[in-house]
Amino acid sequence: MIIEPIISGVVARSAHPEGCKKAVDNQIDYVKSANPIKNGPKRVLIIGASSGFGLAARIALTFGGAEADTIGVSFERGPSDKGIGSAGWYNNIFFKKRAEQAGRRAINIVGDAFSKDVREQVIEAIETYFEGEVDLVIYSLATGLRPDGNGGFWRSAIKPIGESVSGATINLETEQWEEATLSPATDEEIQGTLKVMGGEDWESWIDTLINSDSVADGFKTIAFSYIGPAVTHPIYLDGTLGRAKVDLHQTSHALNLELSNFNGNAYATVCKALVTKASVFIPGLSPYLLALYKTMKAQGTHEECIEQMQRLFSTKLYGQDKIPLDGERLIRMDDWELNPDTQNQVGKLLEQMNAENFKTIGDFEGFQNTFLNLNGFALDDVDYTKEIDVERLQKLRP
Ligand code: NAI
């Protein structure tokens, strides 16, 4: 079977296993040659480990100097009569293979991170493989749904609060710029987003781990946030997602207090805007991403998830006498993104950008390639004309 990219709007419907393997290998190669993580954690749990920031964090901590063993939780599909399976499914498989080849333990737990069952599996894995304790928990879920405990779901909505906002999405299927106006969120949508993407579930995971005595002395936990420049605030920071992120920041402070009993700490880590499975969904963010990619590449400061995570662990979270924090106790990995020179240039590009010229004014090629790479496509040195042995893939287990 030959696998081609299938995209509906901004969602990839196919993934290339060999390409996913290559993308994992490329990230491993990068962290092996980067500034190493010193005094890093040895036993790490990553909730949302199969793509984006979570996968990059897992790779950085395993291969970028810390030599960590990891337990990764994710929600991914394997091959079935419905399709070849998701990119994250293959990322889990190939990451584990490489980690084991390097003598590291890598346990994949595939299931719903909100469920009791997955929590129990994680605690059992910590008992079995980590001598009962974990040193770092990375909370990196991005999802639209969370079970409400009564048979239904809370749903997140990406909407402004108070007034309508207009913005463009880049449709990756048609390569068209699509203008949309988003009406303000209802109270229910604001609450739903808070439940799905706010701090409550992170806190409940940490409480579960504390209650099962799984937290090591000096334990740390981080979750990822986004703030962005003023131009993105109407749709992000001042909208439903921003409300949820502010809740996440507050949770980090509450958890930090709770963890003082273990000499531990909790931090919300503000990352840079990047093309991931989750972010291409956010209406109005794509033009900004096009302008940001173009500018940061020209200035030599562009980073993808892997560069962000390696820099986070090697220069901020570990190996320092004091973790650098801003006035609101946040770790800022968006420091280069928000550099005034960068934002000045991004602003100029955005002023000129429109439906006709976005492919040249912005870094459309980079945007599209990054998106394709996430699903194992458009990577150098992968022979996409080669037949894929589906039977062999079906035998691979995460
Ligand atoms: P992603 O979509 O690449 O990864 C999400 C992960 O969560 C995957 O491993 C997926 O399997 C897992 N997941 C989703 N639902 C699950 C469930 N019910 N049970 C178990 N696992 C589940 O997302 P990305 O972009 O890496 O986002 C991670 C965090 O980083 C989010 O909090 C996001 O808001 C934040 N962030 C993202 C930025 C961006 O530009 N992409 C910028 C700053 C922060």
Tab-separated table of C-alpha atoms in Angstrom, residues 252-386:
chain	number	residue	atom	x	y	z
A	252	SER	CA	0.283	26.197	39.054
A	253	HIS	CA	0.421	28.504	42.086
A	254	ALA	CA	-1.937	26.298	44.137
A	255	LEU	CA	0.000	23.167	43.194
A	256	ASN	CA	3.287	24.873	44.003
A	257	LEU	CA	2.082	25.488	47.555
A	258	GLU	CA	0.815	21.936	47.898
A	259	LEU	CA	4.122	20.522	46.631
A	260	SER	CA	6.227	22.409	49.151
A	261	ASN	CA	5.721	19.353	51.422
A	262	PHE	CA	7.831	17.428	48.923
A	263	ASN	CA	10.352	20.239	48.218
A	264	GLY	CA	8.528	20.278	44.911
A	265	ASN	CA	7.396	22.913	42.445
A	266	ALA	CA	4.753	23.474	39.791
A	267	TYR	CA	5.104	25.889	36.905
A	268	ALA	CA	3.002	26.969	33.973
A	269	THR	CA	5.390	27.243	31.031
A	270	VAL	CA	4.469	29.726	28.335
A	271	CYS	CA	5.577	28.402	24.954
A	272	LYS	CA	5.954	29.978	21.559
A	273	ALA	CA	3.228	29.738	18.904
A	274	LEU	CA	3.894	26.746	16.690
A	275	VAL	CA	2.211	24.715	14.010
A	276	THR	CA	0.844	21.627	15.756
A	277	LYS	CA	-2.183	19.408	15.317
A	278	ALA	CA	-3.957	21.590	17.876
A	279	SER	CA	-2.882	25.118	16.880
A	280	VAL	CA	-3.884	25.073	13.172
A	281	PHE	CA	-7.423	24.772	14.486
A	282	ILE	CA	-7.407	28.191	16.126
A	283	PRO	CA	-9.188	30.683	13.818
A	284	GLY	CA	-7.166	33.828	13.229
A	285	LEU	CA	-3.903	32.322	14.469
A	286	SER	CA	-2.687	31.011	11.105
A	287	PRO	CA	-1.807	34.408	9.498
A	288	TYR	CA	0.120	35.228	12.653
A	289	LEU	CA	1.960	31.880	12.441
A	290	LEU	CA	2.846	32.578	8.790
A	291	ALA	CA	4.289	35.981	9.684
A	292	LEU	CA	6.028	34.659	12.803
A	293	TYR	CA	7.684	31.737	10.983
A	294	LYS	CA	8.896	34.055	8.228
A	295	THR	CA	10.326	36.581	10.690
A	296	MET	CA	11.941	34.209	13.188
A	297	LYS	CA	13.537	32.149	10.419
A	298	ALA	CA	14.998	35.344	8.895
A	299	GLN	CA	16.259	36.443	12.321
A	300	GLY	CA	17.708	32.994	13.097
A	301	THR	CA	15.533	32.521	16.196
A	302	HIS	CA	12.924	30.118	14.841
A	303	GLU	CA	12.251	27.080	17.026
A	304	GLU	CA	9.974	24.074	16.666
A	305	CYS	CA	8.693	22.037	19.637
A	306	ILE	CA	11.955	20.136	19.992
A	307	GLU	CA	14.157	23.241	20.201
A	308	GLN	CA	11.726	24.784	22.693
A	309	MET	CA	11.766	21.733	24.940
A	310	GLN	CA	15.537	21.222	24.845
A	311	ARG	CA	16.062	24.909	25.732
A	312	LEU	CA	13.443	24.703	28.489
A	313	PHE	CA	15.118	21.789	30.247
A	314	SER	CA	18.741	22.786	29.621
A	315	THR	CA	18.537	26.504	30.394
A	316	LYS	CA	15.483	27.039	32.594
A	317	LEU	CA	14.050	24.088	34.507
A	318	TYR	CA	17.232	22.125	35.333
A	319	GLY	CA	20.887	22.868	35.937
A	320	GLN	CA	20.229	26.419	37.207
A	321	ASP	CA	20.653	27.738	40.754
A	322	LYS	CA	17.371	29.541	40.312
A	323	ILE	CA	14.627	28.881	37.758
A	324	PRO	CA	14.070	32.114	35.795
A	325	LEU	CA	10.449	33.241	36.249
A	326	ASP	CA	8.515	36.356	35.281
A	327	GLY	CA	6.557	38.545	37.699
A	328	GLU	CA	3.627	36.125	37.564
A	329	ARG	CA	5.772	33.037	38.344
A	330	LEU	CA	5.609	31.826	34.739
A	331	ILE	CA	8.476	30.224	32.826
A	332	ARG	CA	8.720	32.170	29.558
A	333	MET	CA	9.720	30.142	26.499
A	334	ASP	CA	8.002	32.778	24.353
A	335	ASP	CA	10.817	35.226	25.126
A	336	TRP	CA	12.202	35.142	21.578
A	337	GLU	CA	8.734	35.285	20.006
A	338	LEU	CA	7.846	38.410	21.976
A	339	ASN	CA	11.123	40.181	21.294
A	340	PRO	CA	10.098	43.750	20.209
A	341	ASP	CA	12.120	43.594	16.971
A	342	THR	CA	10.449	40.309	16.069
A	343	GLN	CA	6.976	41.596	16.841
A	344	ASN	CA	7.626	44.811	14.961
A	345	GLN	CA	8.495	42.859	11.834
A	346	VAL	CA	5.584	40.415	12.321
A	347	GLY	CA	3.227	43.403	12.602
A	348	LYS	CA	4.514	44.829	9.319
A	349	LEU	CA	3.988	41.519	7.523
A	350	LEU	CA	0.489	41.115	8.946
A	351	GLU	CA	-0.483	44.581	7.737
A	352	GLN	CA	0.373	43.597	4.172
A	353	MET	CA	-0.902	39.996	4.255
A	354	ASN	CA	-4.153	39.071	2.525
A	355	ALA	CA	-5.917	36.215	0.736
A	356	GLU	CA	-3.912	36.828	-2.458
A	357	ASN	CA	-0.378	37.218	-1.130
A	358	PHE	CA	-0.219	35.132	2.074
A	359	LYS	CA	1.904	32.447	0.405
A	360	THR	CA	4.700	34.887	-0.345
A	361	ILE	CA	4.391	37.461	2.446
A	362	GLY	CA	4.230	34.709	5.047
A	363	ASP	CA	6.156	31.454	5.336
A	364	PHE	CA	3.390	29.329	3.832
A	365	GLU	CA	5.856	26.694	2.693
A	366	GLY	CA	7.234	26.339	6.233
A	367	PHE	CA	3.717	26.283	7.704
A	368	GLN	CA	2.565	23.602	5.279
A	369	ASN	CA	5.723	21.525	5.596
A	370	THR	CA	5.605	21.564	9.379
A	371	PHE	CA	1.989	20.420	9.245
A	372	LEU	CA	2.833	17.637	6.796
A	373	ASN	CA	5.881	16.614	8.871
A	374	LEU	CA	3.637	16.178	11.939
A	375	ASN	CA	1.943	13.370	10.046
A	376	GLY	CA	5.078	11.863	8.591
A	377	PHE	CA	4.890	13.521	5.158
A	378	ALA	CA	7.284	15.792	3.222
A	379	LEU	CA	10.344	14.596	5.128
A	380	ASP	CA	13.685	14.289	3.389
A	381	ASP	CA	15.108	10.793	2.886
A	382	VAL	CA	11.777	8.957	3.100
A	383	ASP	CA	10.816	6.991	0.011
A	384	TYR	CA	7.114	7.753	-0.284
A	385	THR	CA	6.799	5.589	-3.391
A	386	LYS	CA	7.711	2.448	-1.448
